[in-house]
Amino acid sequence: MSKERPVVGFVVGEIMDEFSEQLCTGIIKAARNDDVDIVVIPVNYIYRDMTGVSDIYEYQYTTSAKYINKDSIDVLIVAGDPIGCYTTRDRLVEFLEQFRDIPMFLVATRIEGYYDISFDNRGGIVDGLRYLMDELKCRKICLFSGPDENSDVRERREVYLEMMRERGLKVEERMIVKGNLSVNCESQAEQILDLNPDAEAIFCVNDNTAICLYDVMEKRGLIPGRDIKIMGYDNTIRGARLEPSLCSVDADPIELGKGAYLLAKKTLKGGNLSSMTLPTTFILRDSFGRFSEKVRYDEETVLDESSINKIFDKVFYRYKNVEEYDDSKLREKFREIMNAAIRCIKSGKWNLGTEEKLVRNIEQFFKLQALSYTDTDEFIDYVEGIRVASRRYFKDIKTSGKINDFIMAVLKNAMHYIKGSYSRTEKEMNSVVNSLKTLVKESMSFRDGNDQSYASIVSGLEWMNIKNAYVYIFDKPVTHLYGEDFELPDTVRMKVAMVDGNVKQIPFAEQTISTADIFRNPKMKDAPYNSVLLPIYFEETVYGCVLCDLTKMVHKNGEFMDNQFGAAARVIDLLKINSMIQQQLEENLTVMRKRDVELDRISRNDAAAGILDRRSFMDVAANMIKNNRELGRESIFIYSDMNNLKIINERLGQEEGDRAIREAGRIIAESIGSYGVVGRMGGDEYAALYYGNESIERLNLELIGRFSEYNKFSDKDYNITMSNGFFRISADSLMKLDDIVAEARQDLFVAKENKDTKILK
């Protein structure tokens, strides 16, 4: 269908990443007065090796990219390096090529053949390195770098090398260590410290890397600024709040986002695209050493009324994120206070009336939560600069003492409000935790697998400040394995629409729409709309997607919310399947009879493979445990579950699934040999009792090895893999067999968290 408003798509990494949040903020702020829809599409990390990743199904976020096409998106902005930081440059380009028929440009990324808007990776870095070299006389400056495929990393490394060459400073191979640009690069942080015990300073190519380095240094008893000077890049809020505060290069992602939207707007109006570069500034803080004894704001600056706006932007640097929407007009109040203070200081006159008026205005300024937008160190340095500057105008000891007492009272009051800000943050976090608990409870308590279930979970999103949300579900869930290309269905069903807080369940006959129309269709909000698209998935299964308001709470908790949508979809789907099965059984009892015949056939095959059915196994195992106890012999109980039999059945058919079940039982029986007994507990689950001399570790390796050997020589298109749980039964154990089974199954659940998901060869 044709869209009344143009849609600007923005592909980012993690929606909960601070850099992504600020980019989105900039785009949305720049577009606030235009008749345009903004759709943010987080794909997390493309072509990422999921080995060792806590959420091995995170790759499902890449499926969201399939909704992007020339019919759904008018202009596309892509944060290339953030989404491609775990892959090669060639694979990133391969990903971008699928959007070639859409007007597109990159943000924070430089790739030949593509227009981009990026930061100047030279100015701020040069100033910071010069300060280290000239002011602090550092000579051994190391580089905590990142992936070579990242264009920003490459440019920042080149500036570092150029500056070291310019000063005649030697750079050894051990002085440059590559991290992954995240706060989870402890091993690389350990490495750079181990290889360079004499390092005087370390330049980290982004603040996340520096934050990780701080943690590792703390464990070693090292203090940034005292033992090693640390410099970051990005000037994140988290970096500024570190102790000691992090020196960084201010590359404002909000300004980058604003510039990106202006390029998109130019494109929508038919203008020609061109690349843009934004300047950067070095921010000096305490990770270069304590500066309390050194005044960073001189008299000329603090007493210059024309510099008040510039100082406000530097001290209250976070306020620009909200200034256009804030009714408190903090900038005007700060200007009023400082104009009065400067005039008072320059006049050399200080009286009780002046002091009381300043106290009232400053108190009002603090009550408006001004300090929540500040760099605390910068604020303290600024106040100290005012105190020092006032000495020249108030020379008598009595008045000078009053001024000093007044300024100390201001600082004390400021700390009180900062502490109160932390307290409010803690209360807000507790409220969020309670809301998350409620969301989990509601998403797992459905009784029926119908559309009303989706409506109930959407109704519970008020705490996320979401007033508009649209749930799209596929007619049939799609199994998407890691490494496979995702095939998006041509149509989806809009199950629920929440518009301006009003939740409506869509009648079945009106649900079907083209996937190209999910960003704009008649049932959606009429006004310009800022949204985020999140996939609805549970493990290997993708159920659809949800399009909802992009709020600050979504930036803080969006992935958790999305996980609950996935869990809810899973429960709803299982309830639906269960309902269908019950209906089928009630309609035709012959279905059960046919299934009984099939189970009997499989049971006979089990016997042929040398394993017992559940009842026989439990009887034999109980007697065997009793005999082992009488003989003073330990044994090991094993509970095994086939990984992803469901996928084999769906992709290759029930017959092939039954064959896999038989082969799995045979391989387990061969692994146990004559030192125990094996049984099929039902479905794709097996149990074994082993009383040989092997340890649990050796038994597990034996099982894994036999299945690996089988898969290597099998002519089938799939692998058979198992997850195994173990429980050691001591020689004098009096545990009941049911309890032993439960212990082994519990261990199996742990093993399944790291199961092998590579089923198809």
Short mmCIF file of C-alpha atoms in Angstrom, two decimals, residues 297-493:
data_model
loop_
_atom_site.label_atom_id
_atom_site.label_comp_id
_atom_site.label_asym_id
_atom_site.label_seq_id
_atom_site.Cartn_x
_atom_site.Cartn_y
_atom_site.Cartn_z
CA TYR A 297 38.80 27.69 35.08
CA ASP A 298 40.84 30.89 35.12
CA GLU A 299 39.60 34.29 36.29
CA GLU A 300 39.11 35.62 32.78
CA THR A 301 36.79 32.74 31.88
CA VAL A 302 34.63 32.51 35.01
CA LEU A 303 34.08 36.28 35.22
CA ASP A 304 33.27 36.71 31.51
CA GLU A 305 29.51 37.06 31.10
CA SER A 306 29.76 36.21 27.40
CA SER A 307 31.20 32.76 28.33
CA ILE A 308 28.25 31.70 30.52
CA ASN A 309 26.48 29.73 27.77
CA LYS A 310 29.67 27.92 26.81
CA ILE A 311 30.39 27.04 30.45
CA PHE A 312 26.81 25.81 30.92
CA ASP A 313 27.18 23.41 27.96
CA LYS A 314 30.45 22.11 29.39
CA VAL A 315 29.37 21.70 33.01
CA PHE A 316 25.77 20.58 32.38
CA TYR A 317 26.61 18.71 29.20
CA ARG A 318 23.71 16.22 29.44
CA TYR A 319 21.06 18.94 29.48
CA LYS A 320 21.25 19.40 25.73
CA ASN A 321 19.60 15.98 25.42
CA VAL A 322 16.36 17.34 26.88
CA GLU A 323 16.62 21.12 26.63
CA GLU A 324 14.14 21.49 23.80
CA TYR A 325 11.46 19.63 25.78
CA ASP A 326 12.24 21.03 29.24
CA ASP A 327 9.95 23.69 30.70
CA SER A 328 12.27 24.56 33.59
CA LYS A 329 14.59 26.63 31.36
CA LEU A 330 17.70 25.70 33.32
CA ARG A 331 20.00 27.59 30.99
CA GLU A 332 18.18 30.89 31.62
CA LYS A 333 18.22 30.32 35.40
CA PHE A 334 21.96 29.52 35.33
CA ARG A 335 22.61 32.66 33.31
CA GLU A 336 20.59 34.73 35.80
CA ILE A 337 22.53 33.33 38.78
CA MET A 338 25.95 33.78 37.17
CA ASN A 339 25.26 37.29 35.89
CA ALA A 340 24.32 38.32 39.43
CA ALA A 341 27.34 36.54 40.94
CA ILE A 342 29.79 38.04 38.43
CA ARG A 343 28.46 41.57 38.96
CA CYS A 344 28.69 41.09 42.72
CA ILE A 345 32.28 39.82 42.57
CA LYS A 346 33.47 42.56 40.21
CA SER A 347 31.85 45.24 42.36
CA GLY A 348 33.74 43.99 45.39
CA LYS A 349 30.58 44.34 47.48
CA TRP A 350 29.13 41.47 49.47
CA ASN A 351 26.21 41.80 51.86
CA LEU A 352 23.58 39.66 53.50
CA GLY A 353 20.90 40.61 50.96
CA THR A 354 23.10 39.55 48.04
CA GLU A 355 23.93 36.27 49.73
CA GLU A 356 20.31 35.45 50.56
CA LYS A 357 19.17 36.15 47.01
CA LEU A 358 21.90 33.94 45.54
CA VAL A 359 21.07 31.19 48.03
CA ARG A 360 17.39 31.21 47.00
CA ASN A 361 18.18 31.15 43.29
CA ILE A 362 20.79 28.40 43.64
CA GLU A 363 18.44 26.32 45.80
CA GLN A 364 15.72 26.67 43.16
CA PHE A 365 18.23 25.72 40.45
CA PHE A 366 19.21 22.55 42.33
CA LYS A 367 15.56 21.61 43.01
CA LEU A 368 15.00 21.53 39.26
CA GLN A 369 17.45 18.58 39.24
CA ALA A 370 20.10 20.57 37.39
CA LEU A 371 22.85 18.43 38.89
CA SER A 372 21.48 15.29 37.24
CA TYR A 373 22.76 16.76 33.95
CA THR A 374 26.23 17.66 35.17
CA ASP A 375 29.74 16.32 35.07
CA THR A 376 30.37 16.44 38.84
CA ASP A 377 34.13 17.00 38.55
CA GLU A 378 33.58 19.78 36.04
CA PHE A 379 31.03 21.44 38.34
CA ILE A 380 33.40 21.34 41.33
CA ASP A 381 36.28 22.72 39.24
CA TYR A 382 34.07 25.55 38.01
CA VAL A 383 32.97 26.52 41.52
CA GLU A 384 36.62 26.37 42.63
CA GLY A 385 37.51 28.68 39.74
CA ILE A 386 34.94 31.21 40.96
CA ARG A 387 36.32 31.02 44.51
CA VAL A 388 39.89 31.64 43.34
CA ALA A 389 38.82 34.48 41.01
CA SER A 390 36.94 36.22 43.85
CA ARG A 391 40.11 36.62 45.93
CA ARG A 392 41.33 39.57 43.85
CA TYR A 393 38.13 41.52 44.50
CA PHE A 394 37.63 40.67 48.20
CA LYS A 395 40.98 41.18 49.86
CA ASP A 396 39.95 41.69 53.48
CA ILE A 397 40.04 38.49 55.50
CA LYS A 398 36.53 38.81 56.93
CA THR A 399 34.72 39.21 53.59
CA SER A 400 36.99 36.65 51.93
CA GLY A 401 36.07 34.19 54.68
CA LYS A 402 32.35 34.80 54.12
CA ILE A 403 32.77 34.18 50.39
CA ASN A 404 34.68 30.99 51.12
CA ASP A 405 32.02 29.78 53.58
CA PHE A 406 29.29 30.59 51.06
CA ILE A 407 30.98 28.61 48.28
CA MET A 408 31.62 25.64 50.60
CA ALA A 409 27.92 25.72 51.54
CA VAL A 410 26.99 25.68 47.83
CA LEU A 411 29.20 22.61 47.27
CA LYS A 412 27.79 20.87 50.35
CA ASN A 413 24.24 21.55 49.16
CA ALA A 414 25.17 20.29 45.68
CA MET A 415 26.42 17.00 47.13
CA HIS A 416 23.13 16.69 49.03
CA TYR A 417 21.15 16.95 45.77
CA ILE A 418 23.50 14.58 43.95
CA LYS A 419 22.99 12.03 46.74
CA GLY A 420 19.24 12.57 46.43
CA SER A 421 19.51 11.95 42.70
CA TYR A 422 21.16 8.56 43.37
CA SER A 423 18.38 7.76 45.83
CA ARG A 424 15.71 8.57 43.23
CA THR A 425 17.55 6.40 40.72
CA GLU A 426 17.56 3.51 43.19
CA LYS A 427 13.80 3.88 43.77
CA GLU A 428 13.20 3.98 40.03
CA MET A 429 15.27 0.80 39.61
CA ASN A 430 13.25 -0.96 42.31
CA SER A 431 10.05 0.08 40.56
CA VAL A 432 11.39 -1.28 37.27
CA VAL A 433 12.33 -4.59 38.91
CA ASN A 434 8.80 -4.97 40.29
CA SER A 435 7.31 -4.15 36.89
CA LEU A 436 9.58 -6.72 35.23
CA LYS A 437 8.42 -9.35 37.72
CA THR A 438 4.81 -8.55 36.89
CA LEU A 439 5.54 -8.78 33.16
CA VAL A 440 7.16 -12.21 33.62
CA LYS A 441 4.21 -13.42 35.66
CA GLU A 442 1.64 -12.20 33.14
CA SER A 443 3.53 -13.56 30.12
CA MET A 444 3.60 -17.07 31.61
CA SER A 445 0.07 -17.31 33.03
CA PHE A 446 -2.08 -17.69 29.92
CA ARG A 447 -4.75 -20.36 29.97
CA ASP A 448 -5.76 -20.20 26.34
CA GLY A 449 -3.68 -19.94 23.19
CA ASN A 450 -5.76 -17.22 21.56
CA ASP A 451 -5.28 -13.61 20.45
CA GLN A 452 -6.62 -12.31 23.75
CA SER A 453 -3.39 -13.54 25.31
CA TYR A 454 -1.37 -11.11 23.17
CA ALA A 455 -3.74 -8.31 24.12
CA SER A 456 -3.17 -8.95 27.82
CA ILE A 457 0.62 -8.66 27.58
CA VAL A 458 0.39 -5.47 25.48
CA SER A 459 -1.94 -3.99 28.09
CA GLY A 460 0.82 -4.39 30.66
CA LEU A 461 3.36 -2.14 28.91
CA GLU A 462 2.28 1.11 30.54
CA TRP A 463 5.27 1.00 32.93
CA MET A 464 7.53 1.15 29.85
CA ASN A 465 5.75 4.39 28.85
CA ILE A 466 4.57 2.59 25.72
CA LYS A 467 1.24 3.86 24.41
CA ASN A 468 1.44 2.44 20.90
CA ALA A 469 2.30 -1.16 20.06
CA TYR A 470 1.48 -3.59 17.25
CA VAL A 471 1.97 -7.34 17.49
CA TYR A 472 2.57 -9.20 14.21
CA ILE A 473 2.51 -13.02 14.23
CA PHE A 474 3.28 -15.44 11.38
CA ASP A 475 0.60 -17.93 10.33
CA LYS A 476 3.15 -20.63 11.06
CA PRO A 477 6.24 -20.21 13.30
CA VAL A 478 9.53 -20.25 11.39
CA THR A 479 12.44 -22.40 12.57
CA HIS A 480 15.60 -20.38 12.02
CA LEU A 481 18.93 -22.03 12.86
CA TYR A 482 22.18 -20.15 13.39
CA GLY A 483 23.96 -19.53 10.10
CA GLU A 484 20.86 -20.07 7.96
CA ASP A 485 19.31 -17.38 5.81
CA PHE A 486 15.95 -16.31 7.20
CA GLU A 487 13.00 -16.49 4.83
CA LEU A 488 10.40 -13.91 5.76
CA PRO A 489 6.78 -14.89 4.98
CA ASP A 490 4.96 -12.65 2.51
CA THR A 491 2.22 -11.87 5.02
CA VAL A 492 1.78 -11.57 8.77
CA ARG A 493 -1.21 -11.22 11.05
#
